[in-house]
Coordinates of C-alpha atoms in Angstrom, one line a residue:
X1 CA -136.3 18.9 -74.6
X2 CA -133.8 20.0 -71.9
X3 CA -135.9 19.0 -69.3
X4 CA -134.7 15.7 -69.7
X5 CA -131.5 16.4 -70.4
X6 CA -130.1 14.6 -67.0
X7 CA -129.4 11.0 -67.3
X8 CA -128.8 8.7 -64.4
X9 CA -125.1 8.6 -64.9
X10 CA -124.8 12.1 -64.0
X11 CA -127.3 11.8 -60.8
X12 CA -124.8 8.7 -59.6
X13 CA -122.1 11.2 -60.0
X14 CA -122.9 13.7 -58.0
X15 CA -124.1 11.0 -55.3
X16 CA -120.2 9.4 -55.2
X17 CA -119.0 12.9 -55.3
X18 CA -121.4 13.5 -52.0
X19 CA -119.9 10.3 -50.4
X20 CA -116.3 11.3 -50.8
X21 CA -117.5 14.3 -48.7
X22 CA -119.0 12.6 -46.2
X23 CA -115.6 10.4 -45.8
X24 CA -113.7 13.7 -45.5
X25 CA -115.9 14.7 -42.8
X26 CA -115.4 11.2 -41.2
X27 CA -111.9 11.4 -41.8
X28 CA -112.1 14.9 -40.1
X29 CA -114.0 13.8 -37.0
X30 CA -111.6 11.0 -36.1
X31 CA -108.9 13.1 -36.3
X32 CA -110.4 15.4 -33.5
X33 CA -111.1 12.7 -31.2
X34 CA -107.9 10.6 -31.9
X35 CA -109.6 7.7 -33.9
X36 CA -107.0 5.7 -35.9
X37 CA -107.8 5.2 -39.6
X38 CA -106.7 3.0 -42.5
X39 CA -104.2 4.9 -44.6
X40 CA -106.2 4.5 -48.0
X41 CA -108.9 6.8 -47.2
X42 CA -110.8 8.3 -50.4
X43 CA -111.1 4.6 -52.6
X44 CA -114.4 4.8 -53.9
X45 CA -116.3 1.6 -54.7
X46 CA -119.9 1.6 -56.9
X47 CA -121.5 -1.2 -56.3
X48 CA -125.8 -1.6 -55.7
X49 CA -126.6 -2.5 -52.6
X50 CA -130.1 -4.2 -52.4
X51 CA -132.8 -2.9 -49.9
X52 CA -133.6 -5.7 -47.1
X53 CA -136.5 -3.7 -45.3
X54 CA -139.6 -5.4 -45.1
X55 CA -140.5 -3.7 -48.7
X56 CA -138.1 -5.6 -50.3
X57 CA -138.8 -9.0 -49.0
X58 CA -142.7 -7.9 -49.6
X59 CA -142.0 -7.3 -53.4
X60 CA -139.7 -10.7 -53.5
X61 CA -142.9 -12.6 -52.8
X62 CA -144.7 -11.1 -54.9
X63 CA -142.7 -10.8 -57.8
X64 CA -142.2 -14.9 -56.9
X65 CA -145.9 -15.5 -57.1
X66 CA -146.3 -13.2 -60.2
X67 CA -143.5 -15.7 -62.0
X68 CA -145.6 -18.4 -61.1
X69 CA -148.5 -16.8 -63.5
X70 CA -148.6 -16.8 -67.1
X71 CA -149.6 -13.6 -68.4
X72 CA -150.5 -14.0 -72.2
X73 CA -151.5 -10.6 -73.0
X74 CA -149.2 -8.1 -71.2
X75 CA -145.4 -9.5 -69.9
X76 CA -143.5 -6.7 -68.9
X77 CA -140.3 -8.5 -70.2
X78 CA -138.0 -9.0 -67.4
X79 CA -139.8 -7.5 -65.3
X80 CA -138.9 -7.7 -61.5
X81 CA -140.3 -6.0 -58.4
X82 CA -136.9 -6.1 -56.1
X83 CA -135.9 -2.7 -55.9
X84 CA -131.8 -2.2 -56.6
X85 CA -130.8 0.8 -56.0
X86 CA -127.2 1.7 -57.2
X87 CA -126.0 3.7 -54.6
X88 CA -122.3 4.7 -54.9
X89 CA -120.7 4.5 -51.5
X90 CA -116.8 5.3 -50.5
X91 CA -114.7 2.5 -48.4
X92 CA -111.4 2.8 -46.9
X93 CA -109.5 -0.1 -46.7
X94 CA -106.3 -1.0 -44.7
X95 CA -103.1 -2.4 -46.3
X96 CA -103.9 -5.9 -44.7
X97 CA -107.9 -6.4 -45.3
X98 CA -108.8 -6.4 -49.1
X99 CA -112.6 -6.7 -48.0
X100 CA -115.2 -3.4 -47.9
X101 CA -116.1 -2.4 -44.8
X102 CA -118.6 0.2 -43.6
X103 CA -117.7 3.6 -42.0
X104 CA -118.4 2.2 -38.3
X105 CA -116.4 -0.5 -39.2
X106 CA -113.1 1.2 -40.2
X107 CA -113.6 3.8 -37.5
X108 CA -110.8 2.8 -34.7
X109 CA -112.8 4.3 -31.5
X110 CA -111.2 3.3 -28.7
X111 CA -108.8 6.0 -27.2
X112 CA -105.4 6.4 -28.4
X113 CA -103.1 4.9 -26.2
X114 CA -99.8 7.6 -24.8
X115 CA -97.8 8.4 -26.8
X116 CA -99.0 6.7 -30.0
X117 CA -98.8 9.0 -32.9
X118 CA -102.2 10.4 -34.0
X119 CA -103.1 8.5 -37.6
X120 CA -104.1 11.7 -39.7
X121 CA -106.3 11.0 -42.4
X122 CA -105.1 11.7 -45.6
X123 CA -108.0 14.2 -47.2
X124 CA -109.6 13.3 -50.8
X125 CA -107.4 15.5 -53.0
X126 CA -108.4 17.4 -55.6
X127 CA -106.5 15.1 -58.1
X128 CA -108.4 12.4 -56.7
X129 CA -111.6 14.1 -57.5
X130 CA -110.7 15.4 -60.9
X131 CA -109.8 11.3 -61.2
X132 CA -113.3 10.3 -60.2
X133 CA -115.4 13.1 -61.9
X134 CA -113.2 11.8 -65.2
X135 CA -114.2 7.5 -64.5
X136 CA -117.9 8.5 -63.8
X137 CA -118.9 7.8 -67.1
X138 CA -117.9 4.8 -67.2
X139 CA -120.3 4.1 -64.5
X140 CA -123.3 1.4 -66.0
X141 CA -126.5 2.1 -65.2
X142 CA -129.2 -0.4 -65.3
X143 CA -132.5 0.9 -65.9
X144 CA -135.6 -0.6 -64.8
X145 CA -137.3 -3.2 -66.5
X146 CA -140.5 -2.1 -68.0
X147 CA -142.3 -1.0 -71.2
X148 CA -142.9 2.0 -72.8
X149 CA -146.0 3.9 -72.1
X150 CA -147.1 3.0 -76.2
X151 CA -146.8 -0.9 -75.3
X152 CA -149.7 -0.6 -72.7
X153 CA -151.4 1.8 -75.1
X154 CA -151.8 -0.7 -77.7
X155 CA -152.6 -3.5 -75.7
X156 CA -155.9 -1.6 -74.0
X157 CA -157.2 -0.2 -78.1
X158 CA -156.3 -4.0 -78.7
X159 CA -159.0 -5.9 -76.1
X160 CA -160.6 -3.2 -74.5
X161 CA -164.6 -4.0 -74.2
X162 CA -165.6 -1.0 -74.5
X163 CA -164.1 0.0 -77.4
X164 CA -165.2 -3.1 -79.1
X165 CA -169.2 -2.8 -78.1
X166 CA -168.3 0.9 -79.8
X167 CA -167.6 -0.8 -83.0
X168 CA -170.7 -2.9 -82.7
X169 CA -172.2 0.1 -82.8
X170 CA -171.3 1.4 -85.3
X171 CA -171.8 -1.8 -87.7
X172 CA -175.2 -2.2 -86.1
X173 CA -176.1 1.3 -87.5
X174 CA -174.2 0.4 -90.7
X175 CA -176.9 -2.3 -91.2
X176 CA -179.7 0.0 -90.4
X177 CA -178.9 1.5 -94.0
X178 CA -180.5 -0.8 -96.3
X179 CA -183.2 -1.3 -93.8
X180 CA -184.3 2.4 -94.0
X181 CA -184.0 2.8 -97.7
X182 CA -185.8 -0.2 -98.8
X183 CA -189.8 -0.4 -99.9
X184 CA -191.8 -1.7 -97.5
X185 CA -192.9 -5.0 -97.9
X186 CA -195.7 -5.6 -99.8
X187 CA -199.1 -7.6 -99.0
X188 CA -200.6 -10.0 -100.2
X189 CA -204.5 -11.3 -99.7
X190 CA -206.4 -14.1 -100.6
X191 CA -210.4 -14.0 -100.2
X192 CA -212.3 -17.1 -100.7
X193 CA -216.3 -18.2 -99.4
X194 CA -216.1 -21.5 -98.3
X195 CA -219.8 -22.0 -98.8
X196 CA -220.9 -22.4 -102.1
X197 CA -224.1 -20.7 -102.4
X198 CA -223.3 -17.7 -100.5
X199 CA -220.2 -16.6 -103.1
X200 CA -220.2 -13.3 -105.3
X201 CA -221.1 -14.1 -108.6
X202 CA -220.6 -12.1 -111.7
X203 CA -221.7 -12.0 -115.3
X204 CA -218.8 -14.1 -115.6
X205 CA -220.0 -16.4 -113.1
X206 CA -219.6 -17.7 -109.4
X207 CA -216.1 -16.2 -107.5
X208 CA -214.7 -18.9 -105.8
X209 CA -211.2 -17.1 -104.7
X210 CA -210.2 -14.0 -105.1
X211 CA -206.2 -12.5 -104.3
X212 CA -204.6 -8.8 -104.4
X213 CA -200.7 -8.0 -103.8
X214 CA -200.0 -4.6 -103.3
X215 CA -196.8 -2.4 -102.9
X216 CA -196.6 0.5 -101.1
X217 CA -194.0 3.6 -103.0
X218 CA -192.8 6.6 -100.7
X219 CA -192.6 9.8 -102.3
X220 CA -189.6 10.3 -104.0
X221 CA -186.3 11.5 -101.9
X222 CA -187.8 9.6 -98.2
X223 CA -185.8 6.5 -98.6
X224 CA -182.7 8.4 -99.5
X225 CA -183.5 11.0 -97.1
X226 CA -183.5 8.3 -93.7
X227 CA -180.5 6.2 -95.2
X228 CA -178.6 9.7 -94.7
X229 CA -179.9 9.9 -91.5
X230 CA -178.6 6.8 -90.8
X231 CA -175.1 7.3 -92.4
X232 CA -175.1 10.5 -90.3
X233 CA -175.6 7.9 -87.1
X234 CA -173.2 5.8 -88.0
X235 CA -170.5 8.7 -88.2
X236 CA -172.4 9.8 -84.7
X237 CA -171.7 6.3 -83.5
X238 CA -167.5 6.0 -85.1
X239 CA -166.7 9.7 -83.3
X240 CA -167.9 7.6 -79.9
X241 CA -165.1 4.9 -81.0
X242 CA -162.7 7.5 -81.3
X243 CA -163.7 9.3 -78.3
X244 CA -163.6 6.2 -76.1
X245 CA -159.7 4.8 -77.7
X246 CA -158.6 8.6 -76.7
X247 CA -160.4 8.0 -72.9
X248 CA -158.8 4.9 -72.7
X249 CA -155.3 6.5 -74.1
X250 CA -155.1 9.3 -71.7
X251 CA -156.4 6.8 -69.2
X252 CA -153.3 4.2 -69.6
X253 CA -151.2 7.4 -70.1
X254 CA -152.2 9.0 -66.7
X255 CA -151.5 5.7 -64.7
X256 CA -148.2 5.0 -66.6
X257 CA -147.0 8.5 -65.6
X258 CA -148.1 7.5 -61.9
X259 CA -146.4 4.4 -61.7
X260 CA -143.3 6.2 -63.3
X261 CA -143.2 8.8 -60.9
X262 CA -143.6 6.8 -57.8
X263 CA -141.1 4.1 -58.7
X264 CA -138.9 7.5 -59.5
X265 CA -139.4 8.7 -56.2
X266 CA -138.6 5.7 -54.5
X267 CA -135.2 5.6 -56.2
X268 CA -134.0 9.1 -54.9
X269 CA -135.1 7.9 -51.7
X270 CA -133.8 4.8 -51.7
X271 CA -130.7 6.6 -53.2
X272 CA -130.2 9.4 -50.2
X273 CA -131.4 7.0 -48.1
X274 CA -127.5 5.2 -48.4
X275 CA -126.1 8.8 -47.9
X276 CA -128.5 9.0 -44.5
X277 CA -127.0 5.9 -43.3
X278 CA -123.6 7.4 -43.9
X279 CA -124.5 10.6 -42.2
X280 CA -125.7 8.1 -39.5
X281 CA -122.4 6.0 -39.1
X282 CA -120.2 9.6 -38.8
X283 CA -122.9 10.9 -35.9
X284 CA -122.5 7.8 -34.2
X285 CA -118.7 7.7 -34.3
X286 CA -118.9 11.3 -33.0
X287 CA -121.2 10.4 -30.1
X288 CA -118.8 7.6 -29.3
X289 CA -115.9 9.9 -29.8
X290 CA -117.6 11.8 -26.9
X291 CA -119.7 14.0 -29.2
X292 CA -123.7 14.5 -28.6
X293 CA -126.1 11.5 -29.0
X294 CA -128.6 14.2 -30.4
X295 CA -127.5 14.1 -34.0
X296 CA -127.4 10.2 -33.6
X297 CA -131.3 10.5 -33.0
X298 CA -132.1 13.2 -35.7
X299 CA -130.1 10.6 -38.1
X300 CA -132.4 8.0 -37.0
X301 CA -135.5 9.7 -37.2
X302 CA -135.0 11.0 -40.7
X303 CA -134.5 7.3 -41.6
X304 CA -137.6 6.5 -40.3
X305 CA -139.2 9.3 -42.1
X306 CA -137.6 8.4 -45.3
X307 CA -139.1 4.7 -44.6
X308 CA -142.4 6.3 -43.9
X309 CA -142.1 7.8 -47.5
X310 CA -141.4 4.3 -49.3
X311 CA -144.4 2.7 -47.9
X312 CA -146.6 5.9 -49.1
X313 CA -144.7 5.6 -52.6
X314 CA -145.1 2.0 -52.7
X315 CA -149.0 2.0 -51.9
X316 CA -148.9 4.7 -54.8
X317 CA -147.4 2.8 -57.0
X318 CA -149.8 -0.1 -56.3
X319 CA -152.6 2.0 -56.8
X320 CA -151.4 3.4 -60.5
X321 CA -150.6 -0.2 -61.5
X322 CA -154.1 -1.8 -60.3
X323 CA -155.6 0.9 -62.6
X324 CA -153.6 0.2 -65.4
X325 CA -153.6 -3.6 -65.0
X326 CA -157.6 -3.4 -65.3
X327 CA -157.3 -1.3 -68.5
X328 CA -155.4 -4.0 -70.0
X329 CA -158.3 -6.2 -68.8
X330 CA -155.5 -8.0 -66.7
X331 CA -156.9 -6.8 -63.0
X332 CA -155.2 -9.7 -60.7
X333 CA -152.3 -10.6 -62.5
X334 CA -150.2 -7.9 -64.2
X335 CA -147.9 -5.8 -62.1
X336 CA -146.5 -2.9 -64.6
X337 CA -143.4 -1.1 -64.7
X338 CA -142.4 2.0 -66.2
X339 CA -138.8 2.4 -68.7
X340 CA -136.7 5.4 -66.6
X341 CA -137.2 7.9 -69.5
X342 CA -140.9 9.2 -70.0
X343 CA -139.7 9.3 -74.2
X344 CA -141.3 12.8 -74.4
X345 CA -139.8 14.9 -77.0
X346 CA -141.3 17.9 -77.8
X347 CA -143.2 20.7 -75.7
X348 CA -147.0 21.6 -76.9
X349 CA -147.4 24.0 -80.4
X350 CA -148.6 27.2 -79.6
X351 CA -152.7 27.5 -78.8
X352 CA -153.8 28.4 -82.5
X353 CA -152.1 26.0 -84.2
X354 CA -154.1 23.1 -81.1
X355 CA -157.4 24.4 -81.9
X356 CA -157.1 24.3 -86.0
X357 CA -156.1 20.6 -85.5
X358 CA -158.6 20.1 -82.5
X359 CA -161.6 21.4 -84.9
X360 CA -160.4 18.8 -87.4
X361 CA -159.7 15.7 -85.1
X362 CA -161.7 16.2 -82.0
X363 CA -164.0 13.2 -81.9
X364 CA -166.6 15.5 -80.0
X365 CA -166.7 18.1 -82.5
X366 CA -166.6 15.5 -85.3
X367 CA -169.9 13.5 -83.5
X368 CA -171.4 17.1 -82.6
X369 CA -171.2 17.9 -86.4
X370 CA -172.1 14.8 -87.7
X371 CA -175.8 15.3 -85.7
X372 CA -176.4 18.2 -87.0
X373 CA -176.4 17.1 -90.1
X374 CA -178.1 14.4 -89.4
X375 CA -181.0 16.6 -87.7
X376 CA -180.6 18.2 -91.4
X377 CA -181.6 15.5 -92.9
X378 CA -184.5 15.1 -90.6
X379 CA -185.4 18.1 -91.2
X380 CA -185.9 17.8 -94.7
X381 CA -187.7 14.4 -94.3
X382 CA -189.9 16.3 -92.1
X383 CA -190.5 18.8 -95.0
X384 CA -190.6 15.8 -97.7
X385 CA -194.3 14.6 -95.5
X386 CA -196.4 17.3 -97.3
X387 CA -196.3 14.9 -100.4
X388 CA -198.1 11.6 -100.5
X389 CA -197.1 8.2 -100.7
X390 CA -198.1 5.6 -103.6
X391 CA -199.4 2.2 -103.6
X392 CA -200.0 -0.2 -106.5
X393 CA -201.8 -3.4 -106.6
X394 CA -202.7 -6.5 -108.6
X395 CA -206.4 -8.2 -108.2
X396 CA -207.1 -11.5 -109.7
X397 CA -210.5 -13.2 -108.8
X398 CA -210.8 -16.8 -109.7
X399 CA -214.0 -17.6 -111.5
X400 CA -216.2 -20.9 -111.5
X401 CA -218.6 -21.6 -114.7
X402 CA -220.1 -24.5 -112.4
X403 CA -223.9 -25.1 -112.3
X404 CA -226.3 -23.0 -109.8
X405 CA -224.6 -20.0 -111.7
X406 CA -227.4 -16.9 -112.4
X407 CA -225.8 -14.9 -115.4
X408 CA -226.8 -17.2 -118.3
X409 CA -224.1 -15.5 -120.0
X410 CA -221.4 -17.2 -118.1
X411 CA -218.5 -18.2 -119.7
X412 CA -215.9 -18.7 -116.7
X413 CA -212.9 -15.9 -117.2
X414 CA -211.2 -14.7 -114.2
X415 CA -211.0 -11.3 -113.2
X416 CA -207.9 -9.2 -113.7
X417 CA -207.8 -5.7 -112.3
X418 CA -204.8 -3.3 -111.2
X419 CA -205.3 -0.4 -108.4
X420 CA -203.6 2.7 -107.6
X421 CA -203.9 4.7 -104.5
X422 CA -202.0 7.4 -102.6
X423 CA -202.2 8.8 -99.4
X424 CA -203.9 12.2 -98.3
X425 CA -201.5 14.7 -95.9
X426 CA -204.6 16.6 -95.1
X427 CA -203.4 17.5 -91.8
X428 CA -201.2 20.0 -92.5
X429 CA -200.9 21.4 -88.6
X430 CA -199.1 17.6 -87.9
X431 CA -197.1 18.2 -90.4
X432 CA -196.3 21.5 -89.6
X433 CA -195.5 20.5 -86.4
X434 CA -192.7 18.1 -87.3
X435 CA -191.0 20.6 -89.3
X436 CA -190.6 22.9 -86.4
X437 CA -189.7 19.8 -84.0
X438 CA -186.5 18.9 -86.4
X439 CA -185.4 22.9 -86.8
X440 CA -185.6 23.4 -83.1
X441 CA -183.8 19.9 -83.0
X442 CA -181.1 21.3 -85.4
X443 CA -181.1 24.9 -83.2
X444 CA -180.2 23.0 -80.6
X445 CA -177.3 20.5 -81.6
X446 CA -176.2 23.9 -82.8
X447 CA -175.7 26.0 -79.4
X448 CA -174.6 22.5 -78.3
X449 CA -171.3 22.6 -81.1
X450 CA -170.3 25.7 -79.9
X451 CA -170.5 25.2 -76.0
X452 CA -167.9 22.4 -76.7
X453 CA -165.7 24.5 -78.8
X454 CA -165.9 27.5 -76.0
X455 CA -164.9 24.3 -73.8
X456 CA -162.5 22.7 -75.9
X457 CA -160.7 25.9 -76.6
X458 CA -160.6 27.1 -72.9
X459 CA -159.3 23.7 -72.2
X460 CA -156.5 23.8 -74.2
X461 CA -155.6 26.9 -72.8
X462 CA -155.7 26.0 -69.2
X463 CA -153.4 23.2 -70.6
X464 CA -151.1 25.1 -72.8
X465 CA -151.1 27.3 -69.7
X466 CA -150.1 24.0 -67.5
X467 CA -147.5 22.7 -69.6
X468 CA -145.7 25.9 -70.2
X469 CA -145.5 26.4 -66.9
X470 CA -144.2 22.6 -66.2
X471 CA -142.1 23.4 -68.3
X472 CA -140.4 26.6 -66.9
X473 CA -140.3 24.7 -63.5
X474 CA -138.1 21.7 -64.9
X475 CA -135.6 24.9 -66.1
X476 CA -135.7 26.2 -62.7
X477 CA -135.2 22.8 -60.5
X478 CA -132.5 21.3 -63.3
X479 CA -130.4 24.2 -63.9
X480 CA -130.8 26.6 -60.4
X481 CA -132.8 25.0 -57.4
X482 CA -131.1 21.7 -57.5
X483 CA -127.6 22.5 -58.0
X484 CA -127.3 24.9 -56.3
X485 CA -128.3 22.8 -53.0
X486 CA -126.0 20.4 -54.0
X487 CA -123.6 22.8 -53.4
X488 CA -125.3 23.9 -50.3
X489 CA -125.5 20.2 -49.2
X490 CA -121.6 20.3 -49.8
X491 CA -120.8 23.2 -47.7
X492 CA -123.1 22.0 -45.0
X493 CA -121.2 18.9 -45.0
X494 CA -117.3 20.5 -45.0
X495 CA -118.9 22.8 -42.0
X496 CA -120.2 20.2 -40.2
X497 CA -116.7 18.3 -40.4
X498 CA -114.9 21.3 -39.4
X499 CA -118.0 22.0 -36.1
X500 CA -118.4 24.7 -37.7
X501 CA -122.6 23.8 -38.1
X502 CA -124.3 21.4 -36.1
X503 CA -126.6 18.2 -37.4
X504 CA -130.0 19.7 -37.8
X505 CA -128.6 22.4 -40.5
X506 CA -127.2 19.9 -42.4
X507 CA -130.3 17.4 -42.7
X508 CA -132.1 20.7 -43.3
X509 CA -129.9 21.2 -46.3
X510 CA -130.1 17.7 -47.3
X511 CA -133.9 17.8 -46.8
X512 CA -134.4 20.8 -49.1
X513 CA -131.9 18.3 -51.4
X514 CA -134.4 15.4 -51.0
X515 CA -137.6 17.6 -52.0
X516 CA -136.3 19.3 -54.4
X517 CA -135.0 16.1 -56.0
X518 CA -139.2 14.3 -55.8
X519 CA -140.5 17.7 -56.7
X520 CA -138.7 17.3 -60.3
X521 CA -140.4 14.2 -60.6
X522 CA -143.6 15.3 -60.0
X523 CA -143.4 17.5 -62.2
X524 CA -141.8 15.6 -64.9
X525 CA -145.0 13.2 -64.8
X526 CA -146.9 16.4 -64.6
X527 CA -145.9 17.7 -67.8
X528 CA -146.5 14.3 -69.1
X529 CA -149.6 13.9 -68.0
X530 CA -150.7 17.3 -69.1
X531 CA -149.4 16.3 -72.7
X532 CA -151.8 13.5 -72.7
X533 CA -154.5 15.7 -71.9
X534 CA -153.7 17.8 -74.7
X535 CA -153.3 14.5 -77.0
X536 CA -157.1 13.8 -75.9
X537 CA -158.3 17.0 -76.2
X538 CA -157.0 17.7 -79.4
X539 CA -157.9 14.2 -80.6
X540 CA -155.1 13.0 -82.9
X541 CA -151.5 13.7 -82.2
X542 CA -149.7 17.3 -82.3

């Protein structure tokens, strides 16, 4: 997609390009007031110059007592919570000193003595520019450790708990199955008369013990009818897996793209914050140069703004990785970290082509439509009550040819006898009843399906709608809003060498810069986070 296209090479470009600016404008303002400067203006160094604000030495110990943990389940690998920002910077040096030096530094500012010559500094030339634009890509970048958003996607499906008390679920239903569609079990009695004379006797002679077994037998179709029931259940219960790995998903997604865009946004600040400084050093070697102290102090107070955004970032970024740490079921211990590059590729299909695959993969569809058939099958068990159910038994009664018999024909043969009986559904209004019960039950699961498509599809819209317009925005900052203040942000700078603007214009301009710059971020996570909406409400991947 293009709007990814810019890499971080190109962003430390333009950021040396702004520097050798600002030392023209330096250059410029000591040659107004006289200041003497080395004669090897326009070098340009890139080296990272590590923050040493009380953030930094915050994240040192605590990325020293997070190395002293040992996370088994989620290790960023190499992960480190210093905060190096590679900010390009422009030195001039003087045929004598080899060593970098800041602008305040190489800034002569006491008064030229009578009759010294006036040093004029030699301005970057263009060929000196063309130089430097053609060495920038040579310029390594080191990303920021981390993991891709997928890593901390499979770790949660992997050992979240509520994913696996889904799958219990769903095998507890699973063994409902042969529950339902087995006989009932049958029964078994044993009558005896402990007293002798006050036992039945037959022509056969005196019963001393008499036992039955019987087995009940459901109408044919019942016991098929609630194991479909409970197959439909168990689908029921597998769309609530699938709906709760695609929470989870989006979930881990969501605070991935979070972290991401707050560690972004504090490396343009931390970035601009070098060319602040800069702006800093030249207003101070004006006001000593006999210039106004005001600029000085609208230097300083956007640096204390910009420091005022880093702890904001930094508490936001703390936030998005305690939510992700406890969806790794790591709440104490794991501090994540996002790769630079959000690895999305493509931009959302078209709306049609979402809701044919959301109608097929949508785990709330999919449970929706596995209940109604289940209330289906109800229904038909409900129907399948007008018949009776069976029973069979066996009787055998033991019999005694002892003495103190009456029949004078007794010759001591037990008694074998089967029975069959049935049940009666007499009461047809009961049964009546049910059957309307389990069609209204079926009405309604019905008009419930369709209220989740209407919201499903609208949803999809809203974030079709989202995305294209994320979309359109990334165009707009990449290729007109951003450049084009660069440009701004350069004229500013040449004007306010040549007093031509004053101090407030130009932070203006590099404000505008600044916003613009966190803006595109936000909007890059955005998009991405809109994607994973669209991933959850479709249900399987587009």
């Amino acid at each position: 997609m293009d709007w990814q296209s810019k890499t971080l090479i190109a962003k430390q470009a333009k950021r040396l390009i702004f520097a050798a600016v600002i030392t023209a404008s330096a250059s410029g303002c000591a040659s107004q007031s006289g200041i003497r400067l080395s004669s090897k203006a326009g070098q340009a160094t890139n080296s990272g110059t590590e923050v040493t604000d009380f953030h930094s030495r915050k994240n040192r110990s605590r990325t020293q007592l997070m190395h002293q943990d040992k996370v088994d389940a989620v290790r960023p690998a190499g992960y480190t919570d210093d905060v190096v920002s590679e900010s390009p910077r422009t030195f001039t040096q003087s045929p004598e000193d080899t060593a970098e030096h800041s602008f305040g530094d190489l800034m002569q500012l006491d008064s030229p003595r009578h009759g010294d010559n006036e040093a004029t500094p030699p301005e970057i030339s263009k060929a000196k520019l063309e130089e430097f634009e053609g060495n920038r890509e040579g310029v390594s970048v080191t990303s920021p450790a981390g993991q891709p958003v997928e890593y901390f996607v499979r770790q949660a499906l992997a050992a979240h708990p509520s994913i696996r008390a889904a799958r219990q679920r769903v095998a507890a239903e699973l063994d409902r199955i042969p529950q339902v569609t087995a006989l009932p079990d049958p029964q078994f009695n044993n009558t005896f008369w402990p007293f002798h004379d006050y036992a039945t006797q037959t022509a056969a002679g005196r019963i001393a013990n008499q036992m039955s077994l019987q087995q009940g037998v459901p109408f044919p179709d019942k016991l098929r009818a609630k194991g479909a029931i409970v197959s439909r259940e168990a689908q029921m219960a597998q769309a609530e897996v699938e709906r709760i790995e695609r929470q989870i998903t989006e979930s881990v997604r969501l605070a991935y793209y979070e972290i991401w865009y707050a560690s972004r946004a504090i490396q343009i600040i931390e970035e601009t914050r070098d060319l602040v400084d800069d702006l800093t050093k030249v207003a101070e070697a004006r006001y000593r140069a006999g210039g106004t102290q005001q600029d000085v102090l609208r230097a300083q107070l956007e640096t204390d703004r910009l420091d005022d955004q880093l702890v904001q970032l930094q508490r936001q970024k703390e936030v998005s990785q305690a939510d992700l740490a406890s969806l790794l079921q790591q709440p104490t211990s794991l501090l994540a970290e996002a790769t630079y590059e959000l690895g999305i590729a493509d931009a959302p299909m078209q709306l049609d082509a979402l809701i044919a695959q959301a109608e097929q993969c949508n785990p709330s569809l999919r449970g929706l439509a596995a209940e109604i058939a289940r209330d289906r099958e109800k229904q038909r068990l409900a129907c399948l009550q007008r018949f009776p159910d069976f029973m069979v038994g066996l009787n055998w009664g033991i019999v005694s040819d002892g003495h103190d018999v009456i029949s004078p024909v007794a010759n001591g043969n037990d008694n074998l006898s089967i029975t069959f009986g049935t049940t009666l559904p007499i009461w047809r209004e009961k049964i009546n009843a049910g059957v309307r019960e389990a069609g209204r039950r079926t009405g309604s699961t019905m008009q419930r399906l369709e209220a989740e498509r209407d919201e499903i599809y609208g949803r999809l819209r809203r974030l079709l709608v989202q995305a294209d317009s994320f979309v359109e925005q990334t165009n707009i900052y990449e290729e007109r809003l951003i450049p084009r203040t660069e440009d701004t942000l350069k004229l500013a700078i040449a004007d306010y060498r040549g007093e031509r603007t004053d101090f407030f214009a130009l932070i203006e301009t590099y404000r505008e810069l600044l916003m613009f710059e966190i803006q595109l971020a936000r909007i890059n996570a955005s998009l991405a986070g809109t994607i994973a909406q669209i991933d959850r409400t479709v249900g399987c991947p587009y």
